[in-house]
Amino acid sequence: MKIHEFQARELLAEAGIPVPPGAMVQTVDEAESAAREFFDGGHEQVVIKAQVHAGGRGKAGFVRLVDSAAEARQAAKFMLSNRMVSAQTPPGGLDVKRLLVAGAVQIAKEYYLAITVDRARATTTMIASAEGGVEIEAVAERNPEAIHKVYLKPLLGLQPSQARALALALGLQGKQIGQAVRIMLDLARLYLDTDASLAEINPLIVTPPGEDHPDGQLIAIDAKFNFDDNALYRHKRIAEMFDSAEANPAELRAKTFGLSYVALDGNIGCLVNGAGLAMSTMDLIKLHGGEPANFLDVGGSATEESVTEAFRIILSDEKVGGVLVNIFGGIMQCDRIARAIVAAAKGVGFRVPLVVRLEGTNVAEARRILQEARAHIPTMVAATDLTDAAKKVCAAVAVTA
Ligand code: GDP
Ligand code: MN
């Protein structure tokens, strides 16, 4: 689960990490009055930032520094009435419903700091770079030596010596080093305590030297979190931060029916039972030259009703030019899937080729049900095994595409 920047800033601030003051607003009027409060409170500049679950806002014009409440109003109006398109959004962009109005800070230098899972090493890893602000993927490609990593021990968490090594690798000086070490330790603790899978501060900035901070101050001015959905039950507060407006509507609908559904870019809809089988089905589709339109695991306890809903979700995706059903009936009984196929054919209608591979519990009964309902499912093709099914659906989609 992802959260907004204004929520991420709250978590950082509570963990002890310096964050400029800010307010989340939803209207142009609210944006103007929040900005006015910051100006009246002595801030010279205010920053208006679109709150969407995607980065690249700065380049897209959805992070704006303003010098007056009137300018804040203009920036807010632009952001709330235009869709934001960046490298990280779908091509059509995202609707902006919330803004962060925050006190702006002066920046001497921008750094990158994050903690996440390194799957290849199977460890939690803290990553830092002196080339912050920009997309870290670009830095990793262009200049991999500029990215520094330390690997956390499962029982020890981030050690102060590791944090210090990172701070030195970043080239920080004087009092900046102690500030960075504290921020790194706080971020690592927050990440572990909340069962996050990503906690990223980009940029972590150093301010120019000032009276209070002769070596400058380290401040987080943008943050991104991702949390492990399977652990949300033990983080009520974070679960409550969920913003349904940012979620894919089809994925949300699937969730309410107990289906694990992830929308993808291809054109072959998949309905499978079991996450492992779903993944190998997607692999086989790709092997035979196709592109899956989704990942969908109906699970072992799905009902005829939820499987029918699964078909409805798959077929509501306009990109879908063919559907592959791959069921290995164990706990899930094949006849239940067959009944759902018939119900979906009658209720929704398969306007595209439907390739069905059923095996396992009650398969004979399932075949009988499908055979009897043949007239309602004219686009149905039976497959003998998974490879046969993948080949058939890829061929069928290639013809219609
Ligand atoms: P992103 O583009 O979605 O990652 O949004 P960020 O919040 O990281 O902002 C993008 C860039 O805007 C930052 O890298 C900064 O260069 C600039 N920026 C954001 N907030 C401030 C601020 O308070 N003061 C100054 N001077 N620049 C800022
Ligand atoms: Mn950023």
Tab-separated table of C-alpha atoms and ligand atoms in Angstrom:
chain	number	residue	atom	x	y	z
A	1	MET	CA	0.000	0.000	0.000
A	2	LYS	CA	1.235	3.446	-0.911
A	3	ILE	CA	0.526	6.669	0.948
A	4	HIS	CA	0.669	10.348	0.038
A	5	GLU	CA	3.621	12.608	0.667
A	6	PHE	CA	1.731	14.595	3.334
A	7	GLN	CA	1.115	11.352	5.228
A	8	ALA	CA	4.715	10.238	4.757
A	9	ARG	CA	5.887	13.574	6.159
A	10	GLU	CA	3.734	13.006	9.244
A	11	LEU	CA	5.380	9.633	9.820
A	12	LEU	CA	8.862	11.093	9.340
A	13	ALA	CA	8.171	13.979	11.716
A	14	GLU	CA	6.869	11.606	14.392
A	15	ALA	CA	9.995	9.488	13.987
A	16	GLY	CA	12.090	12.582	14.769
A	17	ILE	CA	13.216	13.454	11.249
A	18	PRO	CA	13.202	17.205	10.431
A	19	VAL	CA	10.397	18.047	7.980
A	20	PRO	CA	9.112	21.545	7.068
A	21	PRO	CA	5.594	22.367	8.336
A	22	GLY	CA	2.790	21.665	5.861
A	23	ALA	CA	-0.955	21.292	5.431
A	24	MET	CA	-3.009	19.079	3.125
A	25	VAL	CA	-5.746	20.954	1.254
A	26	GLN	CA	-8.410	20.006	-1.271
A	27	THR	CA	-9.610	23.325	-2.664
A	28	VAL	CA	-8.130	26.463	-4.171
A	29	ASP	CA	-9.473	28.557	-1.268
A	30	GLU	CA	-7.921	26.267	1.312
A	31	ALA	CA	-4.607	26.397	-0.556
A	32	GLU	CA	-4.619	30.187	-0.579
A	33	SER	CA	-5.419	30.530	3.105
A	34	ALA	CA	-2.897	27.853	4.135
A	35	ALA	CA	-0.232	29.662	2.109
A	36	ARG	CA	-1.212	32.984	3.681
A	37	GLU	CA	-0.729	31.494	7.145
A	38	PHE	CA	2.787	30.392	6.263
A	39	PHE	CA	3.655	33.824	4.844
A	40	ASP	CA	2.152	35.548	7.889
A	41	GLY	CA	4.141	33.177	10.082
A	42	GLY	CA	7.390	34.424	8.560
A	43	HIS	CA	8.034	32.024	5.667
A	44	GLU	CA	9.512	33.770	2.645
A	45	GLN	CA	8.475	31.082	0.218
A	46	VAL	CA	5.833	28.386	0.125
A	47	VAL	CA	5.750	25.247	-1.980
A	48	ILE	CA	2.552	23.817	-3.521
A	49	LYS	CA	2.743	20.097	-4.321
A	50	ALA	CA	0.258	17.772	-6.007
A	51	GLN	CA	-0.522	14.735	-3.836
A	52	VAL	CA	-0.730	11.718	-6.125
A	53	HIS	CA	0.810	8.274	-5.884
A	54	ALA	CA	3.455	9.032	-8.504
A	55	GLY	CA	6.723	10.918	-8.628
A	56	GLY	CA	8.246	13.172	-11.261
A	57	ARG	CA	5.968	15.971	-10.115
A	58	GLY	CA	8.657	18.634	-10.216
A	59	LYS	CA	9.370	18.121	-13.921
A	60	ALA	CA	5.644	17.928	-14.698
A	61	GLY	CA	5.027	21.360	-13.132
A	62	PHE	CA	3.160	19.967	-10.135
A	63	VAL	CA	5.654	21.202	-7.532
A	64	ARG	CA	5.690	24.996	-7.509
A	65	LEU	CA	7.513	27.484	-5.320
A	66	VAL	CA	5.436	30.606	-4.735
A	67	ASP	CA	6.127	34.026	-3.187
A	68	SER	CA	2.603	35.131	-2.326
A	69	ALA	CA	-0.835	33.793	-1.386
A	70	ALA	CA	-2.129	34.944	-4.784
A	71	GLU	CA	0.528	32.901	-6.569
A	72	ALA	CA	-0.315	29.946	-4.340
A	73	ARG	CA	-3.906	30.252	-5.499
A	74	GLN	CA	-2.831	30.225	-9.163
A	75	ALA	CA	-0.617	27.167	-8.680
A	76	ALA	CA	-3.363	25.328	-6.791
A	77	LYS	CA	-5.889	26.147	-9.480
A	78	PHE	CA	-3.604	24.771	-12.170
A	79	MET	CA	-2.903	21.552	-10.274
A	80	LEU	CA	-6.511	20.858	-9.297
A	81	SER	CA	-7.819	21.411	-12.818
A	82	ASN	CA	-5.172	19.621	-14.906
A	83	ARG	CA	-4.187	15.972	-14.969
A	84	MET	CA	-0.602	15.318	-14.020
A	85	VAL	CA	1.431	13.441	-16.605
A	86	SER	CA	4.926	12.264	-15.689
A	87	ALA	CA	7.237	9.353	-16.444
A	88	GLN	CA	5.664	7.572	-13.463
A	89	THR	CA	1.964	8.054	-14.350
A	90	PRO	CA	-0.168	6.235	-16.916
A	91	PRO	CA	-0.034	7.998	-20.322
A	92	GLY	CA	-3.366	9.739	-19.618
A	93	GLY	CA	-2.017	11.134	-16.353
A	94	LEU	CA	-3.615	11.308	-12.913
A	95	ASP	CA	-6.370	13.437	-11.493
A	96	VAL	CA	-5.113	15.627	-8.625
A	97	LYS	CA	-7.533	15.858	-5.690
A	98	ARG	CA	-5.234	16.889	-2.881
A	99	LEU	CA	-2.392	19.346	-2.473
A	100	LEU	CA	0.310	19.851	0.096
A	101	VAL	CA	0.985	23.463	1.010
A	102	ALA	CA	4.276	23.617	2.885
A	103	GLY	CA	6.883	26.053	4.054
A	104	ALA	CA	9.664	26.078	1.467
A	105	VAL	CA	13.298	25.701	2.431
A	106	GLN	CA	16.521	26.957	0.893
A	107	ILE	CA	18.590	24.215	-0.643
A	108	ALA	CA	22.400	24.041	-0.704
A	109	LYS	CA	22.491	20.421	-1.900
A	110	GLU	CA	20.074	17.526	-2.522
A	111	TYR	CA	20.732	13.924	-1.429
A	112	TYR	CA	18.916	10.619	-1.843
A	113	LEU	CA	18.192	8.276	1.070
A	114	ALA	CA	16.074	5.134	1.088
A	115	ILE	CA	15.613	1.809	2.764
A	116	THR	CA	14.098	-1.186	1.027
A	117	VAL	CA	14.443	-4.913	0.390
A	118	ASP	CA	17.315	-6.144	-1.735
A	119	ARG	CA	15.731	-9.299	-3.124
A	120	ALA	CA	18.911	-10.698	-4.651
A	121	ARG	CA	20.717	-10.445	-1.307
A	122	ALA	CA	17.613	-11.162	0.748
A	123	THR	CA	18.404	-8.313	3.113
A	124	THR	CA	17.033	-4.964	4.102
A	125	THR	CA	19.282	-2.388	2.469
A	126	MET	CA	19.846	1.302	3.047
A	127	ILE	CA	20.721	3.234	-0.088
A	128	ALA	CA	22.167	6.746	-0.258
A	129	SER	CA	23.485	9.011	-2.956
A	130	ALA	CA	24.887	12.510	-3.181
A	131	GLU	CA	23.083	12.765	-6.518
A	132	GLY	CA	19.655	13.359	-5.001
A	133	GLY	CA	16.546	15.094	-6.242
A	134	VAL	CA	16.577	13.367	-9.613
A	135	GLU	CA	15.330	9.877	-10.401
A	136	ILE	CA	17.582	7.377	-8.689
A	137	GLU	CA	17.101	4.852	-11.510
A	138	ALA	CA	18.801	7.291	-13.874
A	139	VAL	CA	21.738	7.687	-11.466
A	140	ALA	CA	22.002	3.908	-11.114
A	141	GLU	CA	22.295	3.584	-14.864
A	142	ARG	CA	24.544	6.534	-15.626
A	143	ASN	CA	26.796	6.483	-12.593
A	144	PRO	CA	26.373	3.391	-10.384
A	145	GLU	CA	29.413	4.303	-8.220
A	146	ALA	CA	27.419	7.300	-6.963
A	147	ILE	CA	25.046	4.934	-5.150
A	148	HIS	CA	26.123	3.699	-1.734
A	149	LYS	CA	24.536	0.769	0.085
A	150	VAL	CA	24.714	-0.888	3.471
A	151	TYR	CA	23.037	-4.186	4.288
A	152	LEU	CA	21.144	-4.584	7.550
A	153	LYS	CA	21.508	-7.597	9.818
A	154	PRO	CA	18.074	-9.101	10.494
A	155	LEU	CA	18.382	-9.003	14.292
A	156	LEU	CA	20.454	-5.840	14.675
A	157	GLY	CA	18.801	-3.378	12.296
A	158	LEU	CA	20.896	-0.463	11.055
A	159	GLN	CA	24.075	-0.079	13.113
A	160	PRO	CA	25.350	3.440	13.914
A	161	SER	CA	28.680	2.526	12.299
A	162	GLN	CA	26.887	1.665	9.057
A	163	ALA	CA	25.006	4.972	9.115
A	164	ARG	CA	28.264	6.815	9.715
A	165	ALA	CA	29.937	5.041	6.810
A	166	LEU	CA	27.062	6.105	4.542
A	167	ALA	CA	27.197	9.712	5.757
A	168	LEU	CA	30.935	9.824	5.016
A	169	ALA	CA	30.412	8.221	1.607
A	170	LEU	CA	27.981	11.044	0.820
A	171	GLY	CA	30.773	13.534	1.543
A	172	LEU	CA	28.930	15.182	4.427
A	173	GLN	CA	30.975	17.468	6.673
A	174	GLY	CA	31.076	18.572	10.324
A	175	LYS	CA	27.722	18.590	12.104
A	176	GLN	CA	25.985	17.298	8.968
A	177	ILE	CA	27.399	13.851	9.725
A	178	GLY	CA	25.720	13.495	13.121
A	179	GLN	CA	22.423	14.809	11.695
A	180	ALA	CA	22.560	12.299	8.847
A	181	VAL	CA	23.343	9.406	11.196
A	182	ARG	CA	20.328	10.271	13.358
A	183	ILE	CA	18.048	10.571	10.321
A	184	MET	CA	19.260	7.230	8.937
A	185	LEU	CA	18.740	5.443	12.266
A	186	ASP	CA	15.277	6.987	12.679
A	187	LEU	CA	14.304	6.082	9.115
A	188	ALA	CA	15.493	2.485	9.529
A	189	ARG	CA	13.542	2.107	12.776
A	190	LEU	CA	10.409	3.606	11.213
A	191	TYR	CA	10.732	1.276	8.205
A	192	LEU	CA	11.076	-1.821	10.379
A	193	ASP	CA	8.394	-0.787	12.904
A	194	THR	CA	5.788	-0.201	10.189
A	195	ASP	CA	6.543	-3.297	8.054
A	196	ALA	CA	7.306	-0.993	5.144
A	197	SER	CA	8.785	-2.328	1.934
A	198	LEU	CA	10.116	1.081	0.883
A	199	ALA	CA	10.862	4.294	2.745
A	200	GLU	CA	12.461	6.910	0.526
A	201	ILE	CA	13.482	10.519	1.115
A	202	ASN	CA	14.270	12.240	-2.177
A	203	PRO	CA	15.533	14.799	-1.767
A	204	LEU	CA	17.034	14.910	1.684
A	205	ILE	CA	18.460	18.385	1.560
A	206	VAL	CA	21.125	20.423	3.336
A	207	THR	CA	20.248	24.055	3.891
A	208	PRO	CA	22.832	26.803	3.466
A	209	PRO	CA	24.744	27.617	6.701
A	210	GLY	CA	22.685	29.695	9.144
A	211	GLU	CA	22.918	30.988	12.687
A	212	ASP	CA	21.270	27.941	14.256
A	213	HIS	CA	23.054	25.516	11.959
A	214	PRO	CA	26.529	26.737	10.999
A	215	ASP	CA	27.060	23.582	8.875
A	216	GLY	CA	23.535	23.687	7.441
A	217	GLN	CA	20.566	21.530	8.425
A	218	LEU	CA	19.469	18.226	6.928
A	219	ILE	CA	15.732	18.238	6.135
A	220	ALA	CA	13.449	15.788	4.334
A	221	ILE	CA	11.362	17.588	1.697
A	222	ASP	CA	9.863	14.666	-0.203
A	223	ALA	CA	9.067	11.157	0.980
A	224	LYS	CA	7.548	8.006	-0.406
A	225	PHE	CA	6.474	4.865	1.463
A	226	ASN	CA	5.220	1.492	0.433
A	227	PHE	CA	3.864	-0.963	2.998
A	228	ASP	CA	3.474	-4.718	3.010
A	229	ASP	CA	-0.269	-5.290	2.557
A	230	ASN	CA	-0.056	-8.558	4.447
A	231	ALA	CA	1.146	-6.765	7.577
A	232	LEU	CA	-1.403	-3.926	7.530
A	233	TYR	CA	-3.626	-5.743	10.013
A	234	ARG	CA	-1.122	-4.849	12.709
A	235	HIS	CA	-0.787	-1.185	11.677
A	236	LYS	CA	-4.268	0.209	11.983
A	237	ARG	CA	-3.169	3.809	11.704
A	238	ILE	CA	-1.281	3.201	8.474
A	239	ALA	CA	-4.101	1.097	7.040
A	240	GLU	CA	-6.370	4.099	7.678
A	241	MET	CA	-4.129	6.236	5.465
A	242	PHE	CA	-5.337	4.253	2.437
A	243	ASP	CA	-6.769	6.612	-0.189
A	244	SER	CA	-9.199	4.704	-2.391
A	245	ALA	CA	-9.198	7.588	-4.893
A	246	GLU	CA	-5.621	6.617	-5.817
A	247	ALA	CA	-6.282	2.912	-6.308
A	248	ASN	CA	-7.119	1.148	-9.579
A	249	PRO	CA	-10.951	0.758	-9.478
A	250	ALA	CA	-10.822	-2.770	-10.941
A	251	GLU	CA	-8.240	-3.829	-8.364
A	252	LEU	CA	-10.411	-2.388	-5.576
A	253	ARG	CA	-13.488	-4.207	-6.832
A	254	ALA	CA	-11.527	-7.469	-7.070
A	255	LYS	CA	-10.372	-7.067	-3.481
A	256	THR	CA	-13.928	-6.840	-2.172
A	257	PHE	CA	-14.582	-10.226	-3.798
A	258	GLY	CA	-11.458	-11.779	-2.281
A	259	LEU	CA	-9.651	-11.925	-5.634
A	260	SER	CA	-5.965	-11.067	-6.072
A	261	TYR	CA	-6.002	-8.966	-9.223
A	262	VAL	CA	-3.299	-6.746	-10.676
A	263	ALA	CA	-3.941	-4.870	-13.913
A	264	LEU	CA	-1.145	-5.069	-16.512
A	265	ASP	CA	-0.558	-3.592	-19.954
A	266	GLY	CA	-1.091	-6.597	-22.252
A	267	ASN	CA	-4.190	-7.931	-24.021
A	268	ILE	CA	-4.600	-11.509	-22.748
A	269	GLY	CA	-6.878	-11.745	-19.733
A	270	CYS	CA	-5.915	-14.508	-17.290
A	271	LEU	CA	-8.066	-16.322	-14.768
A	272	VAL	CA	-6.080	-18.780	-12.702
A	273	ASN	CA	-6.211	-20.381	-9.273
A	274	GLY	CA	-3.101	-20.050	-7.124
A	275	ALA	CA	-0.447	-17.335	-7.286
A	276	GLY	CA	2.270	-19.728	-8.478
A	277	LEU	CA	0.143	-21.112	-11.285
A	278	ALA	CA	-0.895	-17.557	-12.204
A	279	MET	CA	2.733	-16.546	-12.540
A	280	SER	CA	3.715	-19.572	-14.598
A	281	THR	CA	0.676	-18.966	-16.802
A	282	MET	CA	1.890	-15.425	-17.423
A	283	ASP	CA	5.392	-16.761	-18.160
A	284	LEU	CA	4.017	-19.197	-20.724
A	285	ILE	CA	1.922	-16.519	-22.387
A	286	LYS	CA	5.042	-14.389	-22.765
A	287	LEU	CA	7.061	-17.376	-23.972
A	288	HIS	CA	4.588	-17.833	-26.790
A	289	GLY	CA	4.701	-14.185	-27.784
A	290	GLY	CA	1.696	-12.827	-25.895
A	291	GLU	CA	1.300	-10.161	-23.213
A	292	PRO	CA	-0.877	-10.741	-20.129
A	293	ALA	CA	-3.501	-8.074	-19.414
A	294	ASN	CA	-3.587	-8.962	-15.748
A	295	PHE	CA	-2.505	-11.199	-12.937
A	296	LEU	CA	-5.529	-12.862	-11.372
A	297	ASP	CA	-5.563	-15.491	-8.687
A	298	VAL	CA	-9.119	-16.472	-7.776
A	299	GLY	CA	-7.807	-18.488	-4.831
A	300	GLY	CA	-8.990	-21.809	-3.554
A	301	SER	CA	-12.098	-20.650	-1.745
A	302	ALA	CA	-13.649	-18.590	-4.538
A	303	THR	CA	-17.377	-19.000	-5.115
A	304	GLU	CA	-19.256	-19.139	-8.389
A	305	GLU	CA	-20.268	-15.542	-7.688
A	306	SER	CA	-16.716	-14.260	-7.149
A	307	VAL	CA	-15.403	-16.104	-10.205
A	308	THR	CA	-18.207	-14.591	-12.284
A	309	GLU	CA	-17.148	-11.212	-10.945
A	310	ALA	CA	-13.565	-12.028	-11.941
A	311	PHE	CA	-14.709	-12.558	-15.531
A	312	ARG	CA	-16.629	-9.300	-15.389
A	313	ILE	CA	-13.491	-7.455	-14.267
A	314	ILE	CA	-11.313	-9.072	-16.943
A	315	LEU	CA	-13.849	-8.377	-19.693
A	316	SER	CA	-14.375	-4.760	-18.623
A	317	ASP	CA	-10.750	-4.097	-19.626
A	318	GLU	CA	-11.050	-2.842	-23.200
A	319	LYS	CA	-7.537	-3.978	-24.076
A	320	VAL	CA	-8.469	-7.624	-23.544
A	321	GLY	CA	-8.560	-9.463	-26.872
A	322	GLY	CA	-8.653	-12.988	-25.462
A	323	VAL	CA	-9.042	-14.796	-22.146
A	324	LEU	CA	-7.131	-17.768	-20.826
A	325	VAL	CA	-8.660	-19.805	-18.013
A	326	ASN	CA	-6.166	-22.094	-16.376
A	327	ILE	CA	-7.482	-24.051	-13.405
A	328	PHE	CA	-5.839	-26.885	-11.603
A	329	GLY	CA	-8.650	-28.066	-9.411
A	330	GLY	CA	-7.489	-29.041	-5.957
A	331	ILE	CA	-9.440	-27.259	-3.301
A	332	MET	CA	-11.043	-25.244	-6.096
A	333	GLN	CA	-13.398	-27.548	-7.910
A	334	CYS	CA	-13.457	-27.386	-11.701
A	335	ASP	CA	-17.252	-27.550	-11.904
A	336	ARG	CA	-17.512	-24.313	-9.926
A	337	ILE	CA	-15.307	-22.585	-12.509
A	338	ALA	CA	-17.370	-24.124	-15.316
A	339	ARG	CA	-20.589	-22.786	-13.775
A	340	ALA	CA	-18.993	-19.350	-13.443
A	341	ILE	CA	-17.912	-19.436	-17.105
A	342	VAL	CA	-21.499	-20.203	-18.092
A	343	ALA	CA	-22.853	-17.481	-15.783
A	344	ALA	CA	-20.360	-14.953	-17.186
A	345	ALA	CA	-21.198	-15.981	-20.758
A	346	LYS	CA	-24.890	-15.411	-20.087
A	347	GLY	CA	-24.465	-12.304	-17.911
A	348	VAL	CA	-21.546	-10.519	-19.552
A	349	GLY	CA	-20.906	-12.343	-22.812
A	350	PHE	CA	-17.517	-13.365	-24.153
A	351	ARG	CA	-16.963	-11.081	-27.136
A	352	VAL	CA	-13.380	-12.420	-27.384
A	353	PRO	CA	-11.807	-15.874	-27.735
A	354	LEU	CA	-11.886	-17.880	-24.518
A	355	VAL	CA	-9.334	-20.685	-24.093
A	356	VAL	CA	-10.081	-23.046	-21.232
A	357	ARG	CA	-7.774	-25.525	-19.610
A	358	LEU	CA	-9.282	-27.380	-16.667
A	359	GLU	CA	-7.688	-30.246	-14.777
A	360	GLY	CA	-8.273	-31.897	-11.409
A	361	THR	CA	-11.175	-32.203	-8.999
A	362	ASN	CA	-14.577	-32.668	-10.694
A	363	VAL	CA	-13.130	-32.070	-14.155
A	364	ALA	CA	-15.516	-34.505	-15.845
A	365	GLU	CA	-18.520	-32.690	-14.402
A	366	ALA	CA	-16.981	-29.365	-15.485
A	367	ARG	CA	-16.536	-30.561	-19.068
A	368	ARG	CA	-20.129	-31.768	-19.116
A	369	ILE	CA	-21.399	-28.357	-17.917
A	370	LEU	CA	-19.367	-26.493	-20.541
A	371	GLN	CA	-20.412	-28.912	-23.291
A	372	GLU	CA	-24.078	-28.432	-22.413
A	373	ALA	CA	-23.738	-24.636	-22.488
A	374	ARG	CA	-21.695	-24.553	-25.704
A	375	ALA	CA	-24.325	-22.537	-27.543
A	376	HIS	CA	-23.900	-19.687	-25.025
A	377	ILE	CA	-20.098	-19.646	-25.354
A	378	PRO	CA	-19.369	-19.662	-29.093
A	379	THR	CA	-15.836	-18.272	-28.696
A	380	MET	CA	-14.726	-21.060	-26.341
A	381	VAL	CA	-11.767	-23.259	-27.262
A	382	ALA	CA	-10.711	-26.234	-25.118
A	383	ALA	CA	-7.032	-26.829	-24.399
A	384	THR	CA	-5.350	-30.063	-23.393
A	385	ASP	CA	-2.535	-28.648	-21.270
A	386	LEU	CA	-0.975	-25.346	-20.260
A	387	THR	CA	1.373	-25.018	-23.245
A	388	ASP	CA	-1.456	-25.856	-25.622
A	389	ALA	CA	-3.632	-23.242	-23.872
A	390	ALA	CA	-0.971	-20.545	-24.042
A	391	LYS	CA	-0.319	-21.226	-27.739
A	392	LYS	CA	-4.014	-21.179	-28.565
A	393	VAL	CA	-4.769	-17.928	-26.754
A	394	CYS	CA	-1.717	-16.180	-28.228
A	395	ALA	CA	-2.698	-17.309	-31.719
A	396	ALA	CA	-6.315	-16.235	-31.219
A	397	VAL	CA	-5.331	-12.791	-29.974
A	398	ALA	CA	-2.782	-12.331	-32.752
A	399	VAL	CA	-5.569	-12.930	-35.282
A	400	THR	CA	-7.995	-10.428	-33.733
A	401	ALA	CA	-5.361	-7.778	-32.915
B	1	GDP	P1	9.048	14.974	-7.206
B	1	GDP	O1	9.513	15.659	-8.441
B	1	GDP	O2	7.704	14.356	-7.374
B	1	GDP	O3	10.050	13.993	-6.685
B	1	GDP	O4	8.849	16.113	-6.093
B	1	GDP	P2	9.866	16.749	-5.008
B	1	GDP	O5	9.099	17.056	-3.794
B	1	GDP	O6	11.063	15.887	-4.809
B	1	GDP	O7	10.282	18.122	-5.658
B	1	GDP	C1	11.019	18.197	-6.851
B	1	GDP	C2	12.098	19.265	-6.733
B	1	GDP	O8	11.517	20.512	-6.425
B	1	GDP	C3	13.086	18.988	-5.614
B	1	GDP	O9	14.105	18.114	-5.991
B	1	GDP	C4	13.607	20.393	-5.343
B	1	GDP	O10	14.647	20.714	-6.242
B	1	GDP	C5	12.418	21.285	-5.636
B	1	GDP	N1	11.771	21.649	-4.355
B	1	GDP	C6	10.812	21.005	-3.698
B	1	GDP	N2	10.527	21.579	-2.510
B	1	GDP	C7	11.357	22.650	-2.424
B	1	GDP	C8	11.586	23.658	-1.441
B	1	GDP	O11	10.969	23.698	-0.370
B	1	GDP	N3	12.540	24.599	-1.719
B	1	GDP	C9	13.270	24.580	-2.868
B	1	GDP	N4	14.193	25.518	-3.049
B	1	GDP	N5	13.086	23.649	-3.819
B	1	GDP	C10	12.154	22.692	-3.599
B	2	MN	MN	11.166	13.731	-5.006
